[in-house]
Coordinates of C-alpha atoms and ligand atoms in Angstrom, one line a residue:
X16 CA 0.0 0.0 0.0
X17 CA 2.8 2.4 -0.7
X18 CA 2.6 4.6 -3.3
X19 CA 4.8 6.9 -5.4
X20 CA 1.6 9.1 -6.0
X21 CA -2.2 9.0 -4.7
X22 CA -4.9 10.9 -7.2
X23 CA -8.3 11.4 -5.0
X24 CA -11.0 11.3 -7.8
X25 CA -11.2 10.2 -11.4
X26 CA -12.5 12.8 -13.5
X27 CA -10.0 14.5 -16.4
X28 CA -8.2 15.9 -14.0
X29 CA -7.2 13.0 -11.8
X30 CA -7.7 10.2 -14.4
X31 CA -5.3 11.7 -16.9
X32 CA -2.5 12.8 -13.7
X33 CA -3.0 8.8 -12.7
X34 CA -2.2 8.0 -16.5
X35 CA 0.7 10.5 -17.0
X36 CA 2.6 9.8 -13.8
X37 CA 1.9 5.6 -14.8
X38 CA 3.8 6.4 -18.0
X39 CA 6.6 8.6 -16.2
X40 CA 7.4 5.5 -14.3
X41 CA 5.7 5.9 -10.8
X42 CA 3.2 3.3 -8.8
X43 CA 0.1 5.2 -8.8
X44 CA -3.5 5.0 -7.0
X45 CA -6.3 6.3 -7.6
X46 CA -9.4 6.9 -5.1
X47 CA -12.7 7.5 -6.5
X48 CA -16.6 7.7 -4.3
X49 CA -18.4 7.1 -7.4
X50 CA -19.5 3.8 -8.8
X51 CA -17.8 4.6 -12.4
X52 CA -14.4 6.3 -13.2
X53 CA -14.3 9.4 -14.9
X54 CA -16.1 11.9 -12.6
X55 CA -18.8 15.0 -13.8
X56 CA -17.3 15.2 -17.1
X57 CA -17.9 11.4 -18.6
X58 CA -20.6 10.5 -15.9
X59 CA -23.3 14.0 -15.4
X60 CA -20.9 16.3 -17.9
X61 CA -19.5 16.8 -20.9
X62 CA -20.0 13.7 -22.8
X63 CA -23.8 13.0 -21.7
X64 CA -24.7 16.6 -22.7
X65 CA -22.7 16.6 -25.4
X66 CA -24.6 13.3 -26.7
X67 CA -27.9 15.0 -26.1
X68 CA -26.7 18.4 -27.9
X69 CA -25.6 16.2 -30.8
X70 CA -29.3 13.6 -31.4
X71 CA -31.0 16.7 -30.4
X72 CA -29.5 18.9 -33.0
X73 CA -29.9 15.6 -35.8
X74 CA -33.8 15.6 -34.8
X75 CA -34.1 19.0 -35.3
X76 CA -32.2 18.8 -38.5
X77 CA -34.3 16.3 -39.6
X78 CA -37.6 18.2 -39.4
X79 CA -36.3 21.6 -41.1
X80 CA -33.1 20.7 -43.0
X81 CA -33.4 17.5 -44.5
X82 CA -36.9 18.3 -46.4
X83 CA -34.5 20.8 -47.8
X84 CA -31.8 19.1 -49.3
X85 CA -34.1 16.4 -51.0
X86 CA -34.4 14.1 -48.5
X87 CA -38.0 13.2 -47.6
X88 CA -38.5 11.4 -44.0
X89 CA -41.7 13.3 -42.8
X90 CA -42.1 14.4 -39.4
X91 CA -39.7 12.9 -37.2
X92 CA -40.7 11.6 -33.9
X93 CA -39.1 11.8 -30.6
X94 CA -38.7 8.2 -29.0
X95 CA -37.2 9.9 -26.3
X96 CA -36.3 7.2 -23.8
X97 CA -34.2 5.5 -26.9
X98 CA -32.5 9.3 -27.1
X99 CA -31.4 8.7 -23.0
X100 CA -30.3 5.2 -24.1
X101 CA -28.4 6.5 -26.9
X102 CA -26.6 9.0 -24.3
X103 CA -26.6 6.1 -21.7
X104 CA -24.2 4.0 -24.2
X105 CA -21.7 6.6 -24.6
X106 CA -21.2 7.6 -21.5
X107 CA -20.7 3.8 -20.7
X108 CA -17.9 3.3 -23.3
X109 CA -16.0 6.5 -22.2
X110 CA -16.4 5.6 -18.6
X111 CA -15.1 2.3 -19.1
X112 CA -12.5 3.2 -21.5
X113 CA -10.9 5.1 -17.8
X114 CA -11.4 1.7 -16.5
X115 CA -9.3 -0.1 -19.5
X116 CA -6.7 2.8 -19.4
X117 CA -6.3 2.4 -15.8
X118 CA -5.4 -1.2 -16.0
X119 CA -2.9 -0.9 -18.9
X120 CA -1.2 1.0 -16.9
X121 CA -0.8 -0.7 -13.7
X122 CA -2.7 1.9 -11.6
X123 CA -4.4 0.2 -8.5
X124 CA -7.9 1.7 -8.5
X125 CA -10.1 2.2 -4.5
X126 CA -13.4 2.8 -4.3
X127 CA -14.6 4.9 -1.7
X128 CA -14.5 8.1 -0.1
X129 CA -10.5 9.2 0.3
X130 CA -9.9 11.4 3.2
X131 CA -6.4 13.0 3.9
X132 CA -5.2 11.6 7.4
X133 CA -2.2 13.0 8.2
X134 CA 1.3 13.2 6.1
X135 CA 1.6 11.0 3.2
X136 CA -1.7 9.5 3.9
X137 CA -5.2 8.6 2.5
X138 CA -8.1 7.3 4.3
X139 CA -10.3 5.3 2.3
X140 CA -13.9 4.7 3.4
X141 CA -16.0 2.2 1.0
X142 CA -19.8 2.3 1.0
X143 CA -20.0 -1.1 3.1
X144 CA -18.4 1.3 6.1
X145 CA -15.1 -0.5 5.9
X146 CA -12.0 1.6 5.7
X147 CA -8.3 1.1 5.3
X148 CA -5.1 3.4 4.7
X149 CA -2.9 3.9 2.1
X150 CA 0.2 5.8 2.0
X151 CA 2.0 8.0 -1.0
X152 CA 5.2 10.1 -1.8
X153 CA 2.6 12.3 -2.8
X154 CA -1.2 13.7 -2.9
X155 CA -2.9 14.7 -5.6
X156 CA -6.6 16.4 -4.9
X157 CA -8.8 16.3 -8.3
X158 CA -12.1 16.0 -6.0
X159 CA -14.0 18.4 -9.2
X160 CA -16.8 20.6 -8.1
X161 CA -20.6 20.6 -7.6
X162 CA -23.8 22.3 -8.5
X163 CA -24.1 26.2 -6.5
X164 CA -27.7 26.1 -5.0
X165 CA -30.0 29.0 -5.3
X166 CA -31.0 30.2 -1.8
X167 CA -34.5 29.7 -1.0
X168 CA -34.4 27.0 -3.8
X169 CA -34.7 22.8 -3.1
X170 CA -33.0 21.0 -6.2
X171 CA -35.1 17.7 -5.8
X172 CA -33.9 16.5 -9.7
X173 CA -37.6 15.6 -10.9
X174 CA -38.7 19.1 -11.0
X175 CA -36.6 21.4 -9.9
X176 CA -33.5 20.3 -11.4
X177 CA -29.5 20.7 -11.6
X178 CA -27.9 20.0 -15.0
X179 CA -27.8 16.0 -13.7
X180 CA -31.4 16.0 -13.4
X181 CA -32.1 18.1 -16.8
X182 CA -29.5 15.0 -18.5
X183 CA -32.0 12.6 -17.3
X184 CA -35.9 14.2 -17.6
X185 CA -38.3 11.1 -18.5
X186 CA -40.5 13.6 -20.4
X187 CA -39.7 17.1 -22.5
X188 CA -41.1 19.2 -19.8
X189 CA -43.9 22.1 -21.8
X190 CA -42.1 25.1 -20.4
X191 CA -38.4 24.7 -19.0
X192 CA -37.4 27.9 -16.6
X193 CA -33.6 28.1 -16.9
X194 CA -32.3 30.1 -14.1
X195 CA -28.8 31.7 -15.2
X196 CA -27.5 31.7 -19.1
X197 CA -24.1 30.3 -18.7
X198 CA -22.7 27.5 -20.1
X199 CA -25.2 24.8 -19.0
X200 CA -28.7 26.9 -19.1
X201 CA -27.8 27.5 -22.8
X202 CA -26.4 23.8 -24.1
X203 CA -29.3 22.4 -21.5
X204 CA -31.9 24.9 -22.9
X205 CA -31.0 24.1 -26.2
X206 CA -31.5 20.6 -26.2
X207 CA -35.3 20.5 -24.2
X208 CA -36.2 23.7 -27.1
X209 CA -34.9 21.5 -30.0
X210 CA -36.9 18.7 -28.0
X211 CA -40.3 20.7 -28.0
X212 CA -39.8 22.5 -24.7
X213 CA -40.9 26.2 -24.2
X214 CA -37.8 27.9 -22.8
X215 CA -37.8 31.0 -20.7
X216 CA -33.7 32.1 -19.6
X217 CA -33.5 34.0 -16.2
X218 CA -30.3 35.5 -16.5
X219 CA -29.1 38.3 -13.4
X220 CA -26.5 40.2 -15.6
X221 CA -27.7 42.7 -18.5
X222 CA -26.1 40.1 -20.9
X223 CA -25.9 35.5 -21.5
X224 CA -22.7 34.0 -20.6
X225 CA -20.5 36.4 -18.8
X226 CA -17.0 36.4 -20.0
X227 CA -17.0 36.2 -23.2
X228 CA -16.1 38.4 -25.8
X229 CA -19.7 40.8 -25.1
X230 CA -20.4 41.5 -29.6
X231 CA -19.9 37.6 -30.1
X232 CA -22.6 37.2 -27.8
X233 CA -24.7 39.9 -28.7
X234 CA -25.0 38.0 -31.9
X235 CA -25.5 34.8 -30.1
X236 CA -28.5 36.0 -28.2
X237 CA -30.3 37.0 -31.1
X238 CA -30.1 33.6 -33.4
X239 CA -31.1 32.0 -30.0
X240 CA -34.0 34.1 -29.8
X241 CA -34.7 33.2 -33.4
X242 CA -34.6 29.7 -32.7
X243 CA -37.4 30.5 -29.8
X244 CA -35.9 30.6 -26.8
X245 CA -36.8 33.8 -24.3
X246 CA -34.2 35.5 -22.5
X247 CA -35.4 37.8 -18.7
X248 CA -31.9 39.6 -18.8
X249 CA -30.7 41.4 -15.7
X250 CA -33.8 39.6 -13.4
X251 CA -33.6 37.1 -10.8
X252 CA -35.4 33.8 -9.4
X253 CA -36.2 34.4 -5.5
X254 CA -38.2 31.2 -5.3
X255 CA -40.1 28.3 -6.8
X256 CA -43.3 27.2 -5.6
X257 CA -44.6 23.8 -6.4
X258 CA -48.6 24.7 -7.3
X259 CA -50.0 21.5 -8.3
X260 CA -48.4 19.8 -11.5
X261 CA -47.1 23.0 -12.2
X262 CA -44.0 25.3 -10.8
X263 CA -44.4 29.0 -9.6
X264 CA -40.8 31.0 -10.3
X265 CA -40.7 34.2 -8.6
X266 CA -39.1 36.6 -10.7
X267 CA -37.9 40.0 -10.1
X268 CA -35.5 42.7 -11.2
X269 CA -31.6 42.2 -10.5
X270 CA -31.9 45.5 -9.2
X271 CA -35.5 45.1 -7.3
X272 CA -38.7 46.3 -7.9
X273 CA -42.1 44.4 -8.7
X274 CA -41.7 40.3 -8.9
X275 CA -43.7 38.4 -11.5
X276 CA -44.9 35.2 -11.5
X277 CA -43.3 32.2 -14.5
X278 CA -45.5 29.4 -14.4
X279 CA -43.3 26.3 -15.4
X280 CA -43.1 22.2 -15.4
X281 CA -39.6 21.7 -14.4
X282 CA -37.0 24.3 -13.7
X283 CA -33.0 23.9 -14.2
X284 CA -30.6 26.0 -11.7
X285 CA -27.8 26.3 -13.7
X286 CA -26.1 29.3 -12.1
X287 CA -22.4 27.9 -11.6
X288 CA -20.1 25.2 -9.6
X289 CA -18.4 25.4 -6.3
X290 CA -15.2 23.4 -5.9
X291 CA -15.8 19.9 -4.3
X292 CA -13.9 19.3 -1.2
X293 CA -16.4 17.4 1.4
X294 CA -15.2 14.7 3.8
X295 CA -11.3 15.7 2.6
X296 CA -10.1 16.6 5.8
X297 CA -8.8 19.6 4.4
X298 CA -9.5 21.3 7.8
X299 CA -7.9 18.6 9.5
X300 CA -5.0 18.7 7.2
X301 CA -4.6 22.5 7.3
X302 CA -4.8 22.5 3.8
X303 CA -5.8 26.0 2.9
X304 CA -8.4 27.1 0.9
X305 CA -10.1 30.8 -0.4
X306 CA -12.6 32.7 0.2
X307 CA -14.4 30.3 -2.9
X308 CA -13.4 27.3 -1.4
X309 CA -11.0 26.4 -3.9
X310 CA -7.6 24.7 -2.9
X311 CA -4.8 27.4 -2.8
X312 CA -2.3 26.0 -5.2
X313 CA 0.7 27.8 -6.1
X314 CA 2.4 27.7 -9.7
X315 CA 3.4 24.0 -9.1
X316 CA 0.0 23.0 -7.7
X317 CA 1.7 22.6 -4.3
X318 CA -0.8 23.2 -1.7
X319 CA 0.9 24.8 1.9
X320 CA 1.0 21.6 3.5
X321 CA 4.5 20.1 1.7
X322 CA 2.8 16.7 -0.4
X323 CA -0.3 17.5 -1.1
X324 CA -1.2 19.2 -4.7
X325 CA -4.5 20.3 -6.2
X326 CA -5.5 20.4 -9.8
X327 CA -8.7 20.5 -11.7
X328 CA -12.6 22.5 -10.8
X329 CA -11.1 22.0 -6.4
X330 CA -8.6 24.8 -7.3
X331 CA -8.9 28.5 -9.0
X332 CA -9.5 29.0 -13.4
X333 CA -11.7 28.2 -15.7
X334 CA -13.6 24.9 -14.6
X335 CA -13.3 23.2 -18.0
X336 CA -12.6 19.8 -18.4
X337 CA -9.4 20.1 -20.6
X338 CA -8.0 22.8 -18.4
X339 CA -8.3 19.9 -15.7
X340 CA -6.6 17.2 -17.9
X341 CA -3.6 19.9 -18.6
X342 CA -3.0 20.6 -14.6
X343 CA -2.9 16.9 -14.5
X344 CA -0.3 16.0 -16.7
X345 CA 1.7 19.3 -15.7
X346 CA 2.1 18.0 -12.1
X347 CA 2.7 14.5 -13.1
X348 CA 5.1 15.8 -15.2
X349 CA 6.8 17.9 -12.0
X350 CA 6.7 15.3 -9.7
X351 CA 9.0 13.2 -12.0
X352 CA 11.1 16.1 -12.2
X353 CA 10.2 17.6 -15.4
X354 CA 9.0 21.0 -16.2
X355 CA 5.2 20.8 -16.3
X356 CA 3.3 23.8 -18.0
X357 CA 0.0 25.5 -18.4
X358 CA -0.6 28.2 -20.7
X359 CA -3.5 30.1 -19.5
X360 CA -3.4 32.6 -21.7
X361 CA -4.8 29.9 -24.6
X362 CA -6.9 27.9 -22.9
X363 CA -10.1 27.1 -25.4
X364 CA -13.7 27.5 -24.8
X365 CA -16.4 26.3 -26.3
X366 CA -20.5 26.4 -25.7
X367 CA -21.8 23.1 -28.2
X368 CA -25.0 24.5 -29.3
X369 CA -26.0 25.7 -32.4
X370 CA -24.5 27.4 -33.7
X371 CA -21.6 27.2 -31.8
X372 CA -19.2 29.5 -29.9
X373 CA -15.6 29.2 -29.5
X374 CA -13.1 31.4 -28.7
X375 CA -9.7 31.5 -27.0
X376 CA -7.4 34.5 -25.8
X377 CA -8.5 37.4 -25.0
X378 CA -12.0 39.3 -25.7
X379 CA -12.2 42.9 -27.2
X380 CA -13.5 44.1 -23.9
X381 CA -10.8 42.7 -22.0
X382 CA -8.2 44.3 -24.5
X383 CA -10.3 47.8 -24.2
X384 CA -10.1 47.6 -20.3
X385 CA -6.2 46.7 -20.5
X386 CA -5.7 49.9 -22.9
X387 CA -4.0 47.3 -25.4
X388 CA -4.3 49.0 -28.8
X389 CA -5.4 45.8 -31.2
X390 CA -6.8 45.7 -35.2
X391 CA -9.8 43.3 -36.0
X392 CA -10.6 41.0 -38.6
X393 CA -13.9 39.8 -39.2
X394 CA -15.6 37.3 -42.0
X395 CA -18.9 36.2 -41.5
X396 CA -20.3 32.4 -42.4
X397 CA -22.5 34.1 -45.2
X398 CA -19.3 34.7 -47.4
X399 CA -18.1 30.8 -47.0
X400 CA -18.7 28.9 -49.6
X401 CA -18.8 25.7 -47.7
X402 CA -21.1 27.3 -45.1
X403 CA -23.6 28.8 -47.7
X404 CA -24.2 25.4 -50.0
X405 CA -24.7 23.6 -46.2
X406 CA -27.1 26.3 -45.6
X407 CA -24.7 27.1 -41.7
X408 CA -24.3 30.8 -42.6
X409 CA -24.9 32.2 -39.2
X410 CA -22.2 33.7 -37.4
X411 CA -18.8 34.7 -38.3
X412 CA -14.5 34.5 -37.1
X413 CA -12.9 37.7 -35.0
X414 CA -9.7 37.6 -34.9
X415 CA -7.8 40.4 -32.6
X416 CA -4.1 41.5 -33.3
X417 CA -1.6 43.7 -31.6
X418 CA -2.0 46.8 -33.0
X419 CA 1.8 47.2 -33.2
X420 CA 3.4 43.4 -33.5
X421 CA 0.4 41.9 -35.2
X422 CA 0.9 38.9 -33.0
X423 CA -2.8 37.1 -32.3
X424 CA -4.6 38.2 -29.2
X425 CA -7.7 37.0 -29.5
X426 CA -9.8 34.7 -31.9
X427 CA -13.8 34.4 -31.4
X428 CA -16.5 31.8 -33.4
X429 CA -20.0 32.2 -33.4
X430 CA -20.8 29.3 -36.1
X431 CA -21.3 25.8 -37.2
X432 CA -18.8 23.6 -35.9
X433 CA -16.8 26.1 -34.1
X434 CA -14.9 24.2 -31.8
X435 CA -13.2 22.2 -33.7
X436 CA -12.2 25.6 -35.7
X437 CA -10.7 27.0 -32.6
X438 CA -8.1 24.4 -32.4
X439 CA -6.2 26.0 -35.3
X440 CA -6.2 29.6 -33.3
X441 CA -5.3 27.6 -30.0
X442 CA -2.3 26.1 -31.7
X443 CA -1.5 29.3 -33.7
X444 CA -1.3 31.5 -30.4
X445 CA 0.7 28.9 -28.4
X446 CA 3.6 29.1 -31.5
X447 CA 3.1 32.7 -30.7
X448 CA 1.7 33.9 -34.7
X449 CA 1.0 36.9 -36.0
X450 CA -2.6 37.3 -38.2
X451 CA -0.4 37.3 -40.9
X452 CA 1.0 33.8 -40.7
X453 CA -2.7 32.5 -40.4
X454 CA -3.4 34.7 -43.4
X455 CA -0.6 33.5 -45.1
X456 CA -1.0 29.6 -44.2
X457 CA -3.2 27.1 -47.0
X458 CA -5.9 26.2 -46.2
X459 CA -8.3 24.1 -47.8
X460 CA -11.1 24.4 -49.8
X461 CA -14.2 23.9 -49.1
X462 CA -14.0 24.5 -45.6
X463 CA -15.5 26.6 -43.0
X464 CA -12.0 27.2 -41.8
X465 CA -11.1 29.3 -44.7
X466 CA -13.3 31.8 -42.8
X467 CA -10.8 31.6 -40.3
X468 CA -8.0 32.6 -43.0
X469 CA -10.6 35.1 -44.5
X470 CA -10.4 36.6 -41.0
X471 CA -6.6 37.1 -41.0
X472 CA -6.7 38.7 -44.5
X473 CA -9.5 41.1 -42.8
X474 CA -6.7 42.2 -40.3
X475 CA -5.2 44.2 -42.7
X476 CA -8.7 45.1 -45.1
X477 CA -7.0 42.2 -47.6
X478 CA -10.6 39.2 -47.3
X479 CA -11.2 38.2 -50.5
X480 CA -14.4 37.0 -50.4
X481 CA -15.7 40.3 -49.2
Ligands
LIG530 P1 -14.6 16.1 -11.7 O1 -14.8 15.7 -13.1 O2 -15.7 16.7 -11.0 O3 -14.1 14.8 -10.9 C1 -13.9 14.7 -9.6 C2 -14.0 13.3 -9.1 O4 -13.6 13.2 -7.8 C3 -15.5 12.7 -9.1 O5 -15.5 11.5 -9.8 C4 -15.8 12.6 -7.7 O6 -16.7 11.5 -7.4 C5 -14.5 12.3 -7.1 N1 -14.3 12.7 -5.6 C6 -14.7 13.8 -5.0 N2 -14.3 13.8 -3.7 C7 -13.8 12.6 -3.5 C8 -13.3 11.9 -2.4 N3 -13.2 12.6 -1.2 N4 -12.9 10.7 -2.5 C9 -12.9 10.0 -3.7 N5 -13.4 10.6 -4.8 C10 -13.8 11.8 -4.7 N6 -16.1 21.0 -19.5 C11 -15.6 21.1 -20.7 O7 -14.4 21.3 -20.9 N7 -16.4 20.8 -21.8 C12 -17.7 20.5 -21.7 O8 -18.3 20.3 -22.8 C13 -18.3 20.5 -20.5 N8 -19.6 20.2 -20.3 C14 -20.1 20.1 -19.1 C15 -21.5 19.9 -18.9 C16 -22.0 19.8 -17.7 C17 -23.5 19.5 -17.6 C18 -21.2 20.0 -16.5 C19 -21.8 19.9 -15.2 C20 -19.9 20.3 -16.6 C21 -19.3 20.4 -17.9 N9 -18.0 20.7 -18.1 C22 -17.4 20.7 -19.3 C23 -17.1 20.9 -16.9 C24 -16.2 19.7 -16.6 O9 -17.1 18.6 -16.4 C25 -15.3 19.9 -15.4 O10 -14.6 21.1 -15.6 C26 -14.4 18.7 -15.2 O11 -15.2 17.5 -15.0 C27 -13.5 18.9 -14.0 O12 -12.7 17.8 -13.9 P2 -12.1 17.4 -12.4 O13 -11.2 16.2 -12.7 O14 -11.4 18.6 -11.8 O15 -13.3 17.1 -11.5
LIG531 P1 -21.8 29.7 -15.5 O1 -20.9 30.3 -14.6 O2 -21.3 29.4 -16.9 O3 -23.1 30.6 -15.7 C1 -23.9 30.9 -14.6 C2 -24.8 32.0 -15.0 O4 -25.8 32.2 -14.0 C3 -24.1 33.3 -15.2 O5 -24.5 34.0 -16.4 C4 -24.5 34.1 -13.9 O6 -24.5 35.5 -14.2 C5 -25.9 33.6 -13.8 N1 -26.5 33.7 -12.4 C6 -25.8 33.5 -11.2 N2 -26.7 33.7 -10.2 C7 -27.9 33.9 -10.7 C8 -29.2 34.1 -10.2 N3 -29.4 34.1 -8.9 N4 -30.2 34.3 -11.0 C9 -30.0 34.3 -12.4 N5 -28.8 34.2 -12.9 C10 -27.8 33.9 -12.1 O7 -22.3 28.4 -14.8 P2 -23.1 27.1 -15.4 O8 -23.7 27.3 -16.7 O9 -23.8 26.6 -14.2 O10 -21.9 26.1 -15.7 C11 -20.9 25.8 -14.6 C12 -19.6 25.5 -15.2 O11 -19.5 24.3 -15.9 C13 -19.2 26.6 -16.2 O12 -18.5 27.6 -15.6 C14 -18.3 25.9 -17.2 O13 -17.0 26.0 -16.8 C15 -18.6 24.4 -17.0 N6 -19.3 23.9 -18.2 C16 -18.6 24.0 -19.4 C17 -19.2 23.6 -20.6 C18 -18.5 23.7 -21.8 O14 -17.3 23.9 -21.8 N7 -19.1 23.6 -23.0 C19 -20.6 23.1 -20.6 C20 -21.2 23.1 -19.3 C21 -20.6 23.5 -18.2

């Protein structure tokens, strides 16, 4: 039971550390509560919304598209429960695919809750009440985060519902109140809409999915609302009454004044994550946290207490599931005495609805706030020829540029397939480029990612297609 390195939890984070330190030579274990490997992100995450997002967006496709393009089907209909299977299967095969990876390489796997008990060891409580200790070199805490409650609100996952419960709804609810339009209210929302759902966003800022670059979303908002979904901007849910069959959302001005009533069947809270970190000893430990609850990490992911490191949602950033994976291999990678790295400054996002958004770097307001003097470029979808003949002309590529050095700042996608577009940006910024070497680079035709090149030419007024 003596380890080189312990991981507590199996998402990204902790799944890909376990893997990266396996492959740098060290005996590894990992501790994980739930029944399956691969934590929020292959289990309540990513890949079950992202399976939903993707039949959804086919059914939808289906009724306006195809009829389009010659192909004759009818109405489609929903056999919903056959959609959750569909979404049921994937997540199996990525959740066991942990499993396999864990196996082939020699990482001894406990189930149960893993509690930090004093230097250099883990306590490891199993369902059945046993427990037993292990020891390691080192600790790495990937615990993840959890759902932030809405005061005054009970999450009971039938009705009142958390993105878990909103993967898992038995019927598409008649009118889904989404309270908060982040990342989750708006892939979430899209889904139940594309489903049949009524959807009516709550959002408490003047604006949907704070952050990001503020014209990208602008644009955003509206081909949402011209897919049907209603947005209550700068308004706030107080409380949800259950009347009958139905749901009562109290509703009133960020700012206060008169509350309204928003009758609904089920209601999602999707207004953020907190960092996981119950039944860690942390306290105990004297592991330190901030005022968020997140692990204090410094640039190593060291926590205070000399041992124990943090990675992943449980500590400070964006709480994305590659961002996790990154952390993880970086302090692998340190452990073994190598130079782990994160770049934060090119860290992708992506929101997988349709269309999409993707971006990565900085946004225009963030360069107006810095005072950073920066050009634009900017081609929209309608000019593509790949995006016009598959009738995906919405949105367009912004690329930002040093005003001075040309070097890329910023690059933002509101369109079909976005995120895997932003890749090219991602790596283009991380080689450090200028506009010019994206405007200067091949790429081929016809794609949706000459859009991106179009964008680079529109740096310096030189599109062609425009
Ligand atoms: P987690 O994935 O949360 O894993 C933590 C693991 O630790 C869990 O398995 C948990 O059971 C275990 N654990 C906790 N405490 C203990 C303990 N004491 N002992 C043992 N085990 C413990 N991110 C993206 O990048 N792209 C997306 O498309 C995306 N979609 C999302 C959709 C939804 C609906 C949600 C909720 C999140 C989504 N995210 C997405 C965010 C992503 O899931 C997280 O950023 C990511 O899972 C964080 O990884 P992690 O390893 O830090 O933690
Ligand atoms: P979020 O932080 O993205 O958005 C929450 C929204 O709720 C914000 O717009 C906020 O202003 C609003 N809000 C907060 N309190 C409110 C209130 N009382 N009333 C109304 N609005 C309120 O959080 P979300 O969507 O819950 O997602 C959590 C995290 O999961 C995200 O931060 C993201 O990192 C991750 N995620 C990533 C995905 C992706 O990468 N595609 C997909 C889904 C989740």
């Amino acid at each position: 039971m003596h380890y080189d390195l312990i991981v507590i939890g199996s998402g990204p984070g902790g799944y890909v550390c376990a893997i990266r330190a396996a492959q740098l030579g060290m005996k590894v274990a990992v501790v994980e509560k739930d029944k399956t490997f691969g934590g929020t992100c292959l289990n309540v995450g990513c890949i079950p919304s992202k399976a939903l997002l993707h039949a959804s967006e086919l059914f939808e496709e289906s009724g306006h598209l195809f009829d389009k393009m010659g192909i004759k089907l009818g109405q489609p209909k929903l056999d919903l429960a056959a959609m959750m299977k569909f979404k049921d299967e994937g997540v199996d095969g990525n959740v066991k695919g942990v499993a396999f990876l864990f196996k082939k390489n020699k990482i001894d796997t406990f189930a149960g809750v893993g509690r930090i008990a004093g230097r250099s060891k883990v306590e490891v409580k199993g369902a059945d009440g046993t427990s037993q200790v292990i020891e390691g070199k080192a600790v790495v805490i990937a615990t993840g985060s959890d759902v932030a409650r809405l005061r005054g609100v009970e999450i009971d996952e039938q009705r009142i519902v958390s993105s878990t419960g909103a993967l898992v709804l038995d019927k598409v609810p008649q009118r889904l109140l989404v309270v908060g339009a982040g990342v989750i209210g708006l892939e979430l929302g899209s889904v139940w809409r594309r489903l049949g759902s009524e959807v009516v966003v709550v959002e408490f800022l003047d604006r949907i999915l704070p952050g990001l670059d503020s014209e990208v979303c602008r644009q955003f908002q509206r081909l949402l609302e011209k897919q049907g979904i209603t947005f209550k901007l700068s308004s706030k849910v107080t409380g949800v009454e259950i009347s009958g069959n139905k749901l009562k959302a109290t509703v009133e001005p960020a700012a206060g004044g008169a509350a309204e009533a928003i009758d609904a069947d089920v209601v999602l809270v999707s207004i953020g994550r907190v960092p996981f970190t119950e039944g860690l000893g942390l306290e105990e430990a004297g592991v330190k946290t901030d005022n968020k609850g997140r692990v204090t990490v410094d640039a190593r992911y060291a926590t205070n207490v000399p041992g124990i490191y943090a990675i992943g949602d449980a500590i400070a950033g964006p709480m994305l599931a590659h961002k996790a994976q990154d952390e993880g291999v970086a302090v692998a990678e340190n452990l073994a005495g190598r130079s782990g790295h994160v770049n934060y400054e090119v860290i992708p996002n992506v929101v997988y609805t349709y269309p999409e958004v993707a971006s990565v770097g900085k946004s225009e307001d963030e360069l107006k706030q810095g005072g950073i003097a920066y050009k634009v470029g900017k081609f929209p979808f309608t000019a593509n020829g790949r995006a016009k003949v598959n009738l995906q002309t919405e949105g367009f590529v912004k690329i930002l540029a040093d005003a001075k050095t040309d070097r890329v700042l910023g690059v933002h996608i509101v369109g079909a397939d976005a995120g895997n577009m932003i890749a090219e940006a991602a790596v283009a910024m991380e080689f450090g480029a200028a506009s010019e070497d994206i405007a200067r680079t091949c790429h081929a035709h016809p794609t949706l990612t000459e859009a991106v090149k179009e964008a680079a030419l529109a740096v310096d007024n030189r599109a062609i297609h425009m």
